[in-house]
mmCIF file of C-alpha atoms in Angstrom:
data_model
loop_
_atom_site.group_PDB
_atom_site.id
_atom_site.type_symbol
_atom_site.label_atom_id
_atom_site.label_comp_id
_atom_site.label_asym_id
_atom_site.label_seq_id
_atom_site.Cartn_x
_atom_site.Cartn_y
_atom_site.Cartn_z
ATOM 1 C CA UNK A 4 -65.795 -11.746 98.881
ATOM 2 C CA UNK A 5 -69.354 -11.724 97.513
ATOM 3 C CA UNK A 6 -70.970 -15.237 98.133
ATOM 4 C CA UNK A 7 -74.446 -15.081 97.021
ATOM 5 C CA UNK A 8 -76.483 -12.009 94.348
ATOM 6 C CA UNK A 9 -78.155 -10.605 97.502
ATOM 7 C CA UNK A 10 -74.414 -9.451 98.686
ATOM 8 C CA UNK A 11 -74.428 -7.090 95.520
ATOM 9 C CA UNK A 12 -76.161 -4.495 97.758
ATOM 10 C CA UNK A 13 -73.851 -1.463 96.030
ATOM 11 C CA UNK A 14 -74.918 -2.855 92.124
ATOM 12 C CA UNK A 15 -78.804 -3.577 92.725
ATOM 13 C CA UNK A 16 -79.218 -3.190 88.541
ATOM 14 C CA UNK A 17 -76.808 -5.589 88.184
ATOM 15 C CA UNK A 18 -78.008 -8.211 90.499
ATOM 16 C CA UNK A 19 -81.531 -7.950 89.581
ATOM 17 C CA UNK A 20 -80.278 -8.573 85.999
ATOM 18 C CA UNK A 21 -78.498 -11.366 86.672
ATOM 19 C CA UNK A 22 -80.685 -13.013 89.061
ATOM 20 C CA UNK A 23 -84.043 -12.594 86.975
ATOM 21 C CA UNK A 24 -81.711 -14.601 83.972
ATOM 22 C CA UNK A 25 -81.171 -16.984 86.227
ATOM 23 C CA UNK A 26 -84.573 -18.014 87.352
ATOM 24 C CA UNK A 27 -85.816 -17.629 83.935
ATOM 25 C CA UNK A 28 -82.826 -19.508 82.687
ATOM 26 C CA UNK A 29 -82.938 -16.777 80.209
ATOM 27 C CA UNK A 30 -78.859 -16.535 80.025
ATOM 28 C CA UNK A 31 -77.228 -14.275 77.137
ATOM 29 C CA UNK A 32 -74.118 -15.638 75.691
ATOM 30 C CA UNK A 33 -72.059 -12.743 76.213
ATOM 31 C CA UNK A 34 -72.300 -9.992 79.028
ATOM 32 C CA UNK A 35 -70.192 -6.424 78.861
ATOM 33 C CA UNK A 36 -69.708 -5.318 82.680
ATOM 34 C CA UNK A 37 -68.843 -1.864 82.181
ATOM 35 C CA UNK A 38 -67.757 0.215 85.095
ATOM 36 C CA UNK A 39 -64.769 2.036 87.212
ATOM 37 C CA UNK A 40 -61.937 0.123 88.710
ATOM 38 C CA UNK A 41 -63.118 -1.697 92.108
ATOM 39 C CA UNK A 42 -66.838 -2.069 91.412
ATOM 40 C CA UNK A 43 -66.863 -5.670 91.627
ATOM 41 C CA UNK A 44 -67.158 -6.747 87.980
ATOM 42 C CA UNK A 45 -64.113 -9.607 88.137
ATOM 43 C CA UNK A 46 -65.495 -10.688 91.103
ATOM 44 C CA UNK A 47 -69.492 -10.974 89.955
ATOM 45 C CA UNK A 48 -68.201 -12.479 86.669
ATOM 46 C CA UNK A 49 -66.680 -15.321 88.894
ATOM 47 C CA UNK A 50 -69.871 -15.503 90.956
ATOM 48 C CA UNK A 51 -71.790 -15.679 87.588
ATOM 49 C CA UNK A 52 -69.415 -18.320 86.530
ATOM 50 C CA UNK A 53 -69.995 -20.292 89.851
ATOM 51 C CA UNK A 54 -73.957 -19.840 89.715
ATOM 52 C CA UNK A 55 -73.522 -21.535 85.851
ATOM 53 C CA UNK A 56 -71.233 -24.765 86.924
ATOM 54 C CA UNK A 57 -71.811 -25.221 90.635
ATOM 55 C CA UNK A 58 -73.458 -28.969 91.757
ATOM 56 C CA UNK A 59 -75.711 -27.944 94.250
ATOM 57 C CA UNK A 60 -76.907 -24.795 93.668
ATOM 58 C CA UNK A 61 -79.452 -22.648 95.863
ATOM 59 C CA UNK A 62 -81.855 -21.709 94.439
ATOM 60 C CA UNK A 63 -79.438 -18.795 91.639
ATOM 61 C CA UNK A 64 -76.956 -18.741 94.004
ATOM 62 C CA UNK A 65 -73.463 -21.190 93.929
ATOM 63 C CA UNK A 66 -73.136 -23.312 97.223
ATOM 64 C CA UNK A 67 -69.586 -22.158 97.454
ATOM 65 C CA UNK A 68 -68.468 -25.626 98.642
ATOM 66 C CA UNK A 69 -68.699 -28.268 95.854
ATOM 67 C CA UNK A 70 -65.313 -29.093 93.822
ATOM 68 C CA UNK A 71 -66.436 -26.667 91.020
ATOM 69 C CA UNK A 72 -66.723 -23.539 92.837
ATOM 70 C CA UNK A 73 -63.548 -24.231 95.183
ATOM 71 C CA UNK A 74 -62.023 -24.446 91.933
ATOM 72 C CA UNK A 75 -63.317 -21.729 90.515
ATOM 73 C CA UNK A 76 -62.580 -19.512 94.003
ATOM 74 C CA UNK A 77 -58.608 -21.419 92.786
ATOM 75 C CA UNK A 78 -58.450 -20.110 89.501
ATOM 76 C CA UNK A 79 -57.811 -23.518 88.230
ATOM 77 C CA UNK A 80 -61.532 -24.893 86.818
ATOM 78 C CA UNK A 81 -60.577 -26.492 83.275
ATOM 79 C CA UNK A 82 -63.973 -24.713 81.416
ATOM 80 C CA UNK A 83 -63.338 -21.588 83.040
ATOM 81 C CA UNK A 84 -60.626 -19.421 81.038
ATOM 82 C CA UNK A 85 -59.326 -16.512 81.867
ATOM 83 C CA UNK A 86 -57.598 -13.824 79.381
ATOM 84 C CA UNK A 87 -55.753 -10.826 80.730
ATOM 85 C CA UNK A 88 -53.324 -8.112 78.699
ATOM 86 C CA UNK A 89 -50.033 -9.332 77.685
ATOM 87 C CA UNK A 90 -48.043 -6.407 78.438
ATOM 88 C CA UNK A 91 -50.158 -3.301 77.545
ATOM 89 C CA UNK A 92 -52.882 -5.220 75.045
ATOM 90 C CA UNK A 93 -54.477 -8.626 74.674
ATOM 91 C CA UNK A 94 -53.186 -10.162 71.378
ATOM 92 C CA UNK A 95 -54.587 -11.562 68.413
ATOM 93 C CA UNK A 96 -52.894 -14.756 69.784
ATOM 94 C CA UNK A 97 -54.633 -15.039 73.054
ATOM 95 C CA UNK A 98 -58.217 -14.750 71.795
ATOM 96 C CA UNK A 99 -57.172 -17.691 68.821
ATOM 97 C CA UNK A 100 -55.721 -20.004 71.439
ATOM 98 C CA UNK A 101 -58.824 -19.300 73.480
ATOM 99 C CA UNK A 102 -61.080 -20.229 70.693
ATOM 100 C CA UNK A 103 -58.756 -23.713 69.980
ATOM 101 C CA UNK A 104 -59.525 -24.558 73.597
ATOM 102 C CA UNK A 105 -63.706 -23.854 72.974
ATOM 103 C CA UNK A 106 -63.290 -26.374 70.205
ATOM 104 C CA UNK A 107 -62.542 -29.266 72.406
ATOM 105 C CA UNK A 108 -65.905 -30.895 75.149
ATOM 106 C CA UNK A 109 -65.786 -29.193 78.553
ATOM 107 C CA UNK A 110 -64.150 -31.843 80.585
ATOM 108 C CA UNK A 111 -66.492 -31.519 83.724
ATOM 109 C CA UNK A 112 -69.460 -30.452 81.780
ATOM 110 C CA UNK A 113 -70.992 -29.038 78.328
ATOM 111 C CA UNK A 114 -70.524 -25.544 79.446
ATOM 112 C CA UNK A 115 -67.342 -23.606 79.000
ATOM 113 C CA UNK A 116 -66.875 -19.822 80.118
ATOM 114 C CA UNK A 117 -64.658 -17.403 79.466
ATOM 115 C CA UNK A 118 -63.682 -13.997 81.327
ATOM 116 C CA UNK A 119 -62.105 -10.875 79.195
ATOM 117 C CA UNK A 120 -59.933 -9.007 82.031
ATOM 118 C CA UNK A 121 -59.344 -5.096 80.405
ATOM 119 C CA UNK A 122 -61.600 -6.284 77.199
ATOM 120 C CA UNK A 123 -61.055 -2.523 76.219
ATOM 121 C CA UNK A 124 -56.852 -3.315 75.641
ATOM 122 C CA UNK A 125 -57.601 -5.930 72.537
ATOM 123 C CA UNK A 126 -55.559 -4.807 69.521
ATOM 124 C CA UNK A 127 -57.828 -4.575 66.594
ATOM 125 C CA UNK A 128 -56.755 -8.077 65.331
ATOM 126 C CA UNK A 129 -57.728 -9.558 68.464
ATOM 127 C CA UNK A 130 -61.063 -7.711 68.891
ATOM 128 C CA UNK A 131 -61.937 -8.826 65.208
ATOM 129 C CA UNK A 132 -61.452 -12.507 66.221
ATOM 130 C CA UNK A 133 -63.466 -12.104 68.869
ATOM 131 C CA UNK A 134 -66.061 -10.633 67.062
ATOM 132 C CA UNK A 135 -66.138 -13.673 64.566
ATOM 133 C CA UNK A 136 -66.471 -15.668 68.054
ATOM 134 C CA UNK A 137 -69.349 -13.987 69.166
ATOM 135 C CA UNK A 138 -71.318 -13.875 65.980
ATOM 136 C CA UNK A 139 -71.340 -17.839 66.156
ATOM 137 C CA UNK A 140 -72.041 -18.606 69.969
ATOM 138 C CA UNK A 141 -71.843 -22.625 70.874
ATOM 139 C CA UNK A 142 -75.483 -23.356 72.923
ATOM 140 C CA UNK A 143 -73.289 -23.898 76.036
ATOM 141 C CA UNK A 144 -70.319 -21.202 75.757
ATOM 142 C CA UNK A 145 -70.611 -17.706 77.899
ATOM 143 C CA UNK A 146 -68.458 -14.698 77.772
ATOM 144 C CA UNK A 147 -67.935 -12.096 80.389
ATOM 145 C CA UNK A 148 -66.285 -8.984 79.183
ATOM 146 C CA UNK A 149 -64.749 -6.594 81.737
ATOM 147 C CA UNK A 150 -63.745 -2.913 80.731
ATOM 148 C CA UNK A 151 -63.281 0.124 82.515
ATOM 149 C CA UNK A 152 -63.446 1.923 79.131
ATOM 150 C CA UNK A 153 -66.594 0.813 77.213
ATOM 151 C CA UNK A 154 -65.543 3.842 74.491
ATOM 152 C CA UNK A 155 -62.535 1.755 73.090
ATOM 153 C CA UNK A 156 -64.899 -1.417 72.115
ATOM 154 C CA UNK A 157 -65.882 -1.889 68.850
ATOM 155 C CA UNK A 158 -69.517 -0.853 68.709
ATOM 156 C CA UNK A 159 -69.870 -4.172 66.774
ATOM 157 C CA UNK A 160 -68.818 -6.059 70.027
ATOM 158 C CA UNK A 161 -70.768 -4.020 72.414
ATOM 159 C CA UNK A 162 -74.077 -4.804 70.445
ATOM 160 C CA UNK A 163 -73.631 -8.504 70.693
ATOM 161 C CA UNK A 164 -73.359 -8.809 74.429
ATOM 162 C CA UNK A 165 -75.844 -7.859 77.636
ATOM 163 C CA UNK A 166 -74.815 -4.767 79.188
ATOM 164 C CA UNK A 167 -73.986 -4.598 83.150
ATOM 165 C CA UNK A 168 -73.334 -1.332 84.311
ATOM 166 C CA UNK A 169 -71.656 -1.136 87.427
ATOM 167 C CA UNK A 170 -71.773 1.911 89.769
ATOM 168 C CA UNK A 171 -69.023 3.865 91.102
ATOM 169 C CA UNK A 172 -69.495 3.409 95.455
ATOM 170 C CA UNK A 173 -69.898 6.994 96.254
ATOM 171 C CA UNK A 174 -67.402 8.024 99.543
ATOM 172 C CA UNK A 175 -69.708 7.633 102.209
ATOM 173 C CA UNK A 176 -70.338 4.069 100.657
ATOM 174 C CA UNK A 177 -67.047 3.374 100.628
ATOM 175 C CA UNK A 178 -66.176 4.330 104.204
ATOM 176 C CA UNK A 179 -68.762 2.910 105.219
ATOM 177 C CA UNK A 180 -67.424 -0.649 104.281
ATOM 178 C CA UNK A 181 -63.893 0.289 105.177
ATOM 179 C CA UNK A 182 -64.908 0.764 108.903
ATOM 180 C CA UNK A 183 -67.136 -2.275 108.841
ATOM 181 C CA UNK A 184 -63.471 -3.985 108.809
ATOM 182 C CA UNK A 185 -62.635 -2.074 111.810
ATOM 183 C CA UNK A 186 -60.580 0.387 109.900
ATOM 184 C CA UNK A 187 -60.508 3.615 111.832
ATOM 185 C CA UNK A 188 -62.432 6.327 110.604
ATOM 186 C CA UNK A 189 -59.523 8.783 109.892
ATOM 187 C CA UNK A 190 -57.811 6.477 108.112
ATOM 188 C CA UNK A 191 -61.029 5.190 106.484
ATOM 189 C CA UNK A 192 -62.293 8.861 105.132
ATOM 190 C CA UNK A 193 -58.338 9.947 104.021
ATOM 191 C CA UNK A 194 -58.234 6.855 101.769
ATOM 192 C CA UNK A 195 -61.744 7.078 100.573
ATOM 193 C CA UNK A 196 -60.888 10.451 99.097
ATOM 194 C CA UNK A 197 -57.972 9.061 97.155
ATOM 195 C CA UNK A 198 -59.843 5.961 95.424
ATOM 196 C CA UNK A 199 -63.014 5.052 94.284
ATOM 197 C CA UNK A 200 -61.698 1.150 94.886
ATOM 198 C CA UNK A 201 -62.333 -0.864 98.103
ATOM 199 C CA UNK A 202 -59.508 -3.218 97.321
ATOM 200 C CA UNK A 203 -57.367 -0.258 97.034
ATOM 201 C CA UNK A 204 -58.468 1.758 99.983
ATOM 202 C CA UNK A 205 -58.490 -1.370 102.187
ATOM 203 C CA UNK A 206 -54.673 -1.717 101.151
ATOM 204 C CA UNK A 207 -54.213 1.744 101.737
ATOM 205 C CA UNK A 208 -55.539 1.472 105.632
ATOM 206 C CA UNK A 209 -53.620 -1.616 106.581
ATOM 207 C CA UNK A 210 -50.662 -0.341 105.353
ATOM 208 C CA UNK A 211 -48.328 1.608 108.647
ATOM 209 C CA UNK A 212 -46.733 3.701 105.638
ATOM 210 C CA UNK A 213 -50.192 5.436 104.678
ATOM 211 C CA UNK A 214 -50.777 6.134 108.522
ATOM 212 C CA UNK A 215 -47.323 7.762 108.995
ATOM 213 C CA UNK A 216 -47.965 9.445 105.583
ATOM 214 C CA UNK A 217 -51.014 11.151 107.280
ATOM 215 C CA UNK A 218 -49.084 12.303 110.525
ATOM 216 C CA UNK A 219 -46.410 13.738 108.579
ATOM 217 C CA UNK A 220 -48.801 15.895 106.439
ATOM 218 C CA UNK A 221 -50.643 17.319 109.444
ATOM 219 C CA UNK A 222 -47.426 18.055 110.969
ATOM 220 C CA UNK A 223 -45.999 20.256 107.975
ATOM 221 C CA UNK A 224 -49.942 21.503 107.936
ATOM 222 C CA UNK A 225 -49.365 22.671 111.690
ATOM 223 C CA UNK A 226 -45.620 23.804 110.850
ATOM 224 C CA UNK A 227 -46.159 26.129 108.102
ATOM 225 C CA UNK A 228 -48.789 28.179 110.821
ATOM 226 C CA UNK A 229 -47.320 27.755 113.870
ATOM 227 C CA UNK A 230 -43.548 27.550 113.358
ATOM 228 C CA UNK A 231 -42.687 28.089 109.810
ATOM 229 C CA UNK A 232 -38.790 28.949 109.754
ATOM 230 C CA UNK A 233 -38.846 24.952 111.161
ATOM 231 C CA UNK A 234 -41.035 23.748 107.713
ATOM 232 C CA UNK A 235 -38.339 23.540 105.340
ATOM 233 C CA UNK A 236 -36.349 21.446 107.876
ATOM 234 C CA UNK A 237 -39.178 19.098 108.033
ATOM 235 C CA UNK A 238 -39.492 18.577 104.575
ATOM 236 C CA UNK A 239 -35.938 17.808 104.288
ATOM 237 C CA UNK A 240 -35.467 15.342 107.527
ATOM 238 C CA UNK A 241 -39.030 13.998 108.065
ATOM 239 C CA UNK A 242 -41.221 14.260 104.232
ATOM 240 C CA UNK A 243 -38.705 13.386 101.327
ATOM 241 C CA UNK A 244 -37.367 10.363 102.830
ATOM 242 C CA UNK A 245 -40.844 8.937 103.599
ATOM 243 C CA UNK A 246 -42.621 10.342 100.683
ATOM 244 C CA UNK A 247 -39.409 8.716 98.543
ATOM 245 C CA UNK A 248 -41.055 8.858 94.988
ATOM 246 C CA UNK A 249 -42.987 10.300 92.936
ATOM 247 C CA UNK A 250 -45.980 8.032 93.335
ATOM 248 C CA UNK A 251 -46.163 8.524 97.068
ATOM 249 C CA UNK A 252 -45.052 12.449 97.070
ATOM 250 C CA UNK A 253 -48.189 12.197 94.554
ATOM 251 C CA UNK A 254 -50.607 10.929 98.030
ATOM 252 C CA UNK A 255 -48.774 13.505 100.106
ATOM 253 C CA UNK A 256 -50.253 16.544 98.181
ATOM 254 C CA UNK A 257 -53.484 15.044 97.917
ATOM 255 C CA UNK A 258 -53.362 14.674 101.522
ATOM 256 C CA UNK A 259 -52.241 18.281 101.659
ATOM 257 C CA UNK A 260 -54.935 18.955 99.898
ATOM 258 C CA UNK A 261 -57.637 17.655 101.409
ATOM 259 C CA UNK A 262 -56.424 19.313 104.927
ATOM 260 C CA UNK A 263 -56.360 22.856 103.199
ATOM 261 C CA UNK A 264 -59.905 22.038 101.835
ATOM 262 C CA UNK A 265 -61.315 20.686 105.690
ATOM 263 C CA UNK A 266 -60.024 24.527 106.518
ATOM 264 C CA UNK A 267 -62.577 26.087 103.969
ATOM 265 C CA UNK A 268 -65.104 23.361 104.967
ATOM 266 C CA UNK A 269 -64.539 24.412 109.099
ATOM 267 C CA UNK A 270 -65.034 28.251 107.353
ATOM 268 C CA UNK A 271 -68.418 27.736 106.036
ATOM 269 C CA UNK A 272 -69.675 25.763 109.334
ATOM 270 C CA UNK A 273 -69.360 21.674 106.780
ATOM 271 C CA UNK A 274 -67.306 20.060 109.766
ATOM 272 C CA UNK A 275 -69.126 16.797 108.364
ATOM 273 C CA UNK A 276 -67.218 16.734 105.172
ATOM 274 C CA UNK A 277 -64.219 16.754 106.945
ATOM 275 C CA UNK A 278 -61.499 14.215 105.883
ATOM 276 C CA UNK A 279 -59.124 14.522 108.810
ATOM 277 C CA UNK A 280 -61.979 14.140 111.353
ATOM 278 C CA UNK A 281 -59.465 13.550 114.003
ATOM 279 C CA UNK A 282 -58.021 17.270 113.656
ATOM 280 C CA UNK A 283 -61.215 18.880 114.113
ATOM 281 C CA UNK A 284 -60.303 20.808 116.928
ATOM 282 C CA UNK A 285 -56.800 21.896 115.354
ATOM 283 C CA UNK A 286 -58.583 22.687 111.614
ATOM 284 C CA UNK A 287 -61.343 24.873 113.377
ATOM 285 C CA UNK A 288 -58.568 26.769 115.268
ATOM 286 C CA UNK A 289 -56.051 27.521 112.036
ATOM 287 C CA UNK A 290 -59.525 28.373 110.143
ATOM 288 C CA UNK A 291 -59.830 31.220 112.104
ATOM 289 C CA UNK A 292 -56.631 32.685 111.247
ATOM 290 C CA UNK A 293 -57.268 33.037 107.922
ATOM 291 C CA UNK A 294 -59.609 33.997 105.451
ATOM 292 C CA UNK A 295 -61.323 31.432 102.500
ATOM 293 C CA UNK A 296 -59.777 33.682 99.854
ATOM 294 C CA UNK A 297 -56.412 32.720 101.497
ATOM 295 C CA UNK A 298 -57.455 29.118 102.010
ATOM 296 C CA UNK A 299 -58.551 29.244 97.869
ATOM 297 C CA UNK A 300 -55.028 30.923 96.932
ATOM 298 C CA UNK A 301 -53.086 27.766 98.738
ATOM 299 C CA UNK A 302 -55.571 25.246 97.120
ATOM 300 C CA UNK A 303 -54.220 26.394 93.945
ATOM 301 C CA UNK A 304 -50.463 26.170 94.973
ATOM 302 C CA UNK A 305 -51.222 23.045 96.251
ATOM 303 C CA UNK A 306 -52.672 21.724 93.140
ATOM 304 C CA UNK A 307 -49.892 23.606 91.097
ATOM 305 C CA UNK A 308 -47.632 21.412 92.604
ATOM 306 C CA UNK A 309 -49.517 18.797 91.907
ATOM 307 C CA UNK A 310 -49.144 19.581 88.545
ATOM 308 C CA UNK A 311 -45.565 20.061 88.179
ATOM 309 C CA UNK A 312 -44.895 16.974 89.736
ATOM 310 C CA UNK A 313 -45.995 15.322 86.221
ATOM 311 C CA UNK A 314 -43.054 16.690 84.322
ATOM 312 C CA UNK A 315 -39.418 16.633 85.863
ATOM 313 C CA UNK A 316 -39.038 19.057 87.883
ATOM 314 C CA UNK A 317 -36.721 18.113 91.229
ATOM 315 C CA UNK A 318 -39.310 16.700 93.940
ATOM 316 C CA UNK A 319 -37.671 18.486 96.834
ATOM 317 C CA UNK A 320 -37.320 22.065 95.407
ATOM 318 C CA UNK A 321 -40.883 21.839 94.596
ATOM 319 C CA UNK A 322 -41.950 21.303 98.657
ATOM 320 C CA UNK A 323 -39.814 23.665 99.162
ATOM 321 C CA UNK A 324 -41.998 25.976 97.383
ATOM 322 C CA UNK A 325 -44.832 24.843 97.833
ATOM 323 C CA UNK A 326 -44.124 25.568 101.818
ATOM 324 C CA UNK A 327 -43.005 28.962 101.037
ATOM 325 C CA UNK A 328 -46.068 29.902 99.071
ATOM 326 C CA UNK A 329 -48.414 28.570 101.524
ATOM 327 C CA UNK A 330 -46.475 30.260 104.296
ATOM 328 C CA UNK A 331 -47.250 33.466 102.345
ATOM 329 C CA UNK A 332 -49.448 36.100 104.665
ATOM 330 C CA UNK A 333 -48.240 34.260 108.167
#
């Protein structure tokens, strides 16, 4: 959890934004935090919130132990509102209540804030409200708008708020901070290639299914060279029932795929891009059994099948295939 600005290492802009507001007591009424899922921007808005209402602040940053920031940290202050989709949009509804509840005094203080989860998802009614909101700002009222697609806002929105853009944590960033929670680095640089999101790659890496999902795939990987008339067998006792849906067969051929690509990285000598770092020995060795035109041709298959999974096609027929056609040239 970040506890003070000078946590936000991975969104320096951002901080030094925020911060320099802060000390100037130059606040805008409305900030737009723009960026990918899992950059931090719910969690700096409630830091934001918590440097605006704490009792004993530091200096800009919230003491983290006063009644309002507990509260905050609780999800229960009563001047700090929260609006997320209902179902797939945020309704016209939901911003009019919100703006019945501005009406009324801030029971712990003159400030009130308010937080705009998926701000992009607002049907048109809604965003228009919200617009009529933000044209008339109370003294004491801030808005923090979170999106993940700034290009669905109306432009009329977007020019009434302070932009935050938040940065994307590039790979080595991320497993970086997955290993400073003692995540191994297999496990670590496997789900760092599948998300972009610390929250989501740290769920990933404490979850046993995700670590058996990454045995099983270097086992078929290993089957279809060494012992291939045994591959299709695998599939059908070991891989469908643990990669059950379609979901999780999804994270088994990007796993695939990232162990055919650490063969073309062991070709051209780029062992440090490896993903399955732990197979380094066993990559190297398969590598030079093949050629990278060979290694390209069962990319493709790979993401083929990757492609076909997307319509309905019948999940174990398609592994089926998919083994046969890398098997192709053994």
């Amino acid at each position: 959890m970040i506890k003070s600005w000078s946590d936000l290492q991975n969104q320096p802009t951002v901080a030094r934004i925020v911060t320099n507001s802060l000390e100037r007591n130059r606040i805008a009424h409305a900030y737009l935090l723009d960026g990918m899922k899992g950059t931090g921007k719910k969690e700096v808005s409630y830091l934001f919130a918590k440097s605006l209402l704490c009792k004993d602040l530091q200096g800009v940053n919230p003491c983290q132990s006063c009644s309002n920031c507990k509260r905050i940290d609780s999800r229960n202050h009563p001047d700090v509102h929260v609006v997320e989709p209902d179902g797939n949009s945020i309704k016209k509804q939901q911003i009019q209540f919100l703006q019945e509840e501005f009406t009324k005094t801030g029971l712990e203080s003159k400030r009130k804030i308010y937080i705009i989860d998926h701000a992009d998802k607002m049907t048109t009614n809604a965003a228009n409200s919200l617009l009529k909101f933000l044209e008339e700002p109370n003294q004491e009222t801030f808005a923090f708008l979170l999106t993940e697609n700034v290009n669905q806002m109306l432009n009329t929105i977007i020019s009434r708020c302070q932009p935050l853009s938040f940065r994307a944590l590039t790979s080595e960033g991320l497993v970086a901070k997955l290993t400073a929670e003692d995540i191994p680095l297999p496990l670590a640089k496997s789900a760092a290639s599948l998300t972009n999101s610390l929250e989501e790659a740290v769920e990933l890496c404490r979850d046993d299914w995700f670590a058996l999902a990454r045995s099983l795939v270097i086992k078929l990987y290993e089957a279809i060279f060494n012992r291939p008339q045994a591959s299709l067998l695998f599939i059908q006792e070991k891989w469908m029932p643990h990669f059950s849906d379609r979901k999780q067969l999804e994270i088994g051929l990007d796993l695939m795929l990232f162990i055919y690509k650490d063969m073309l990285y062991a070709q051209l000598s780029k062992e440090e891009q490896l993903v399955f770092v732990d197979e380094k020995e066993l990559i190297q060795k398969l590598a030079l059994q093949t050629t990278q035109q060979r290694v390209t041709e069962q990319l493709s298959y790979i993401l083929q099948s990757k492609s076909r999974l997307a319509s309905n096609v019948n999940p174990h027929l398609l592994m089926e295939q998919l083994a046969l056609n890398l098997q192709e040239g053994y």
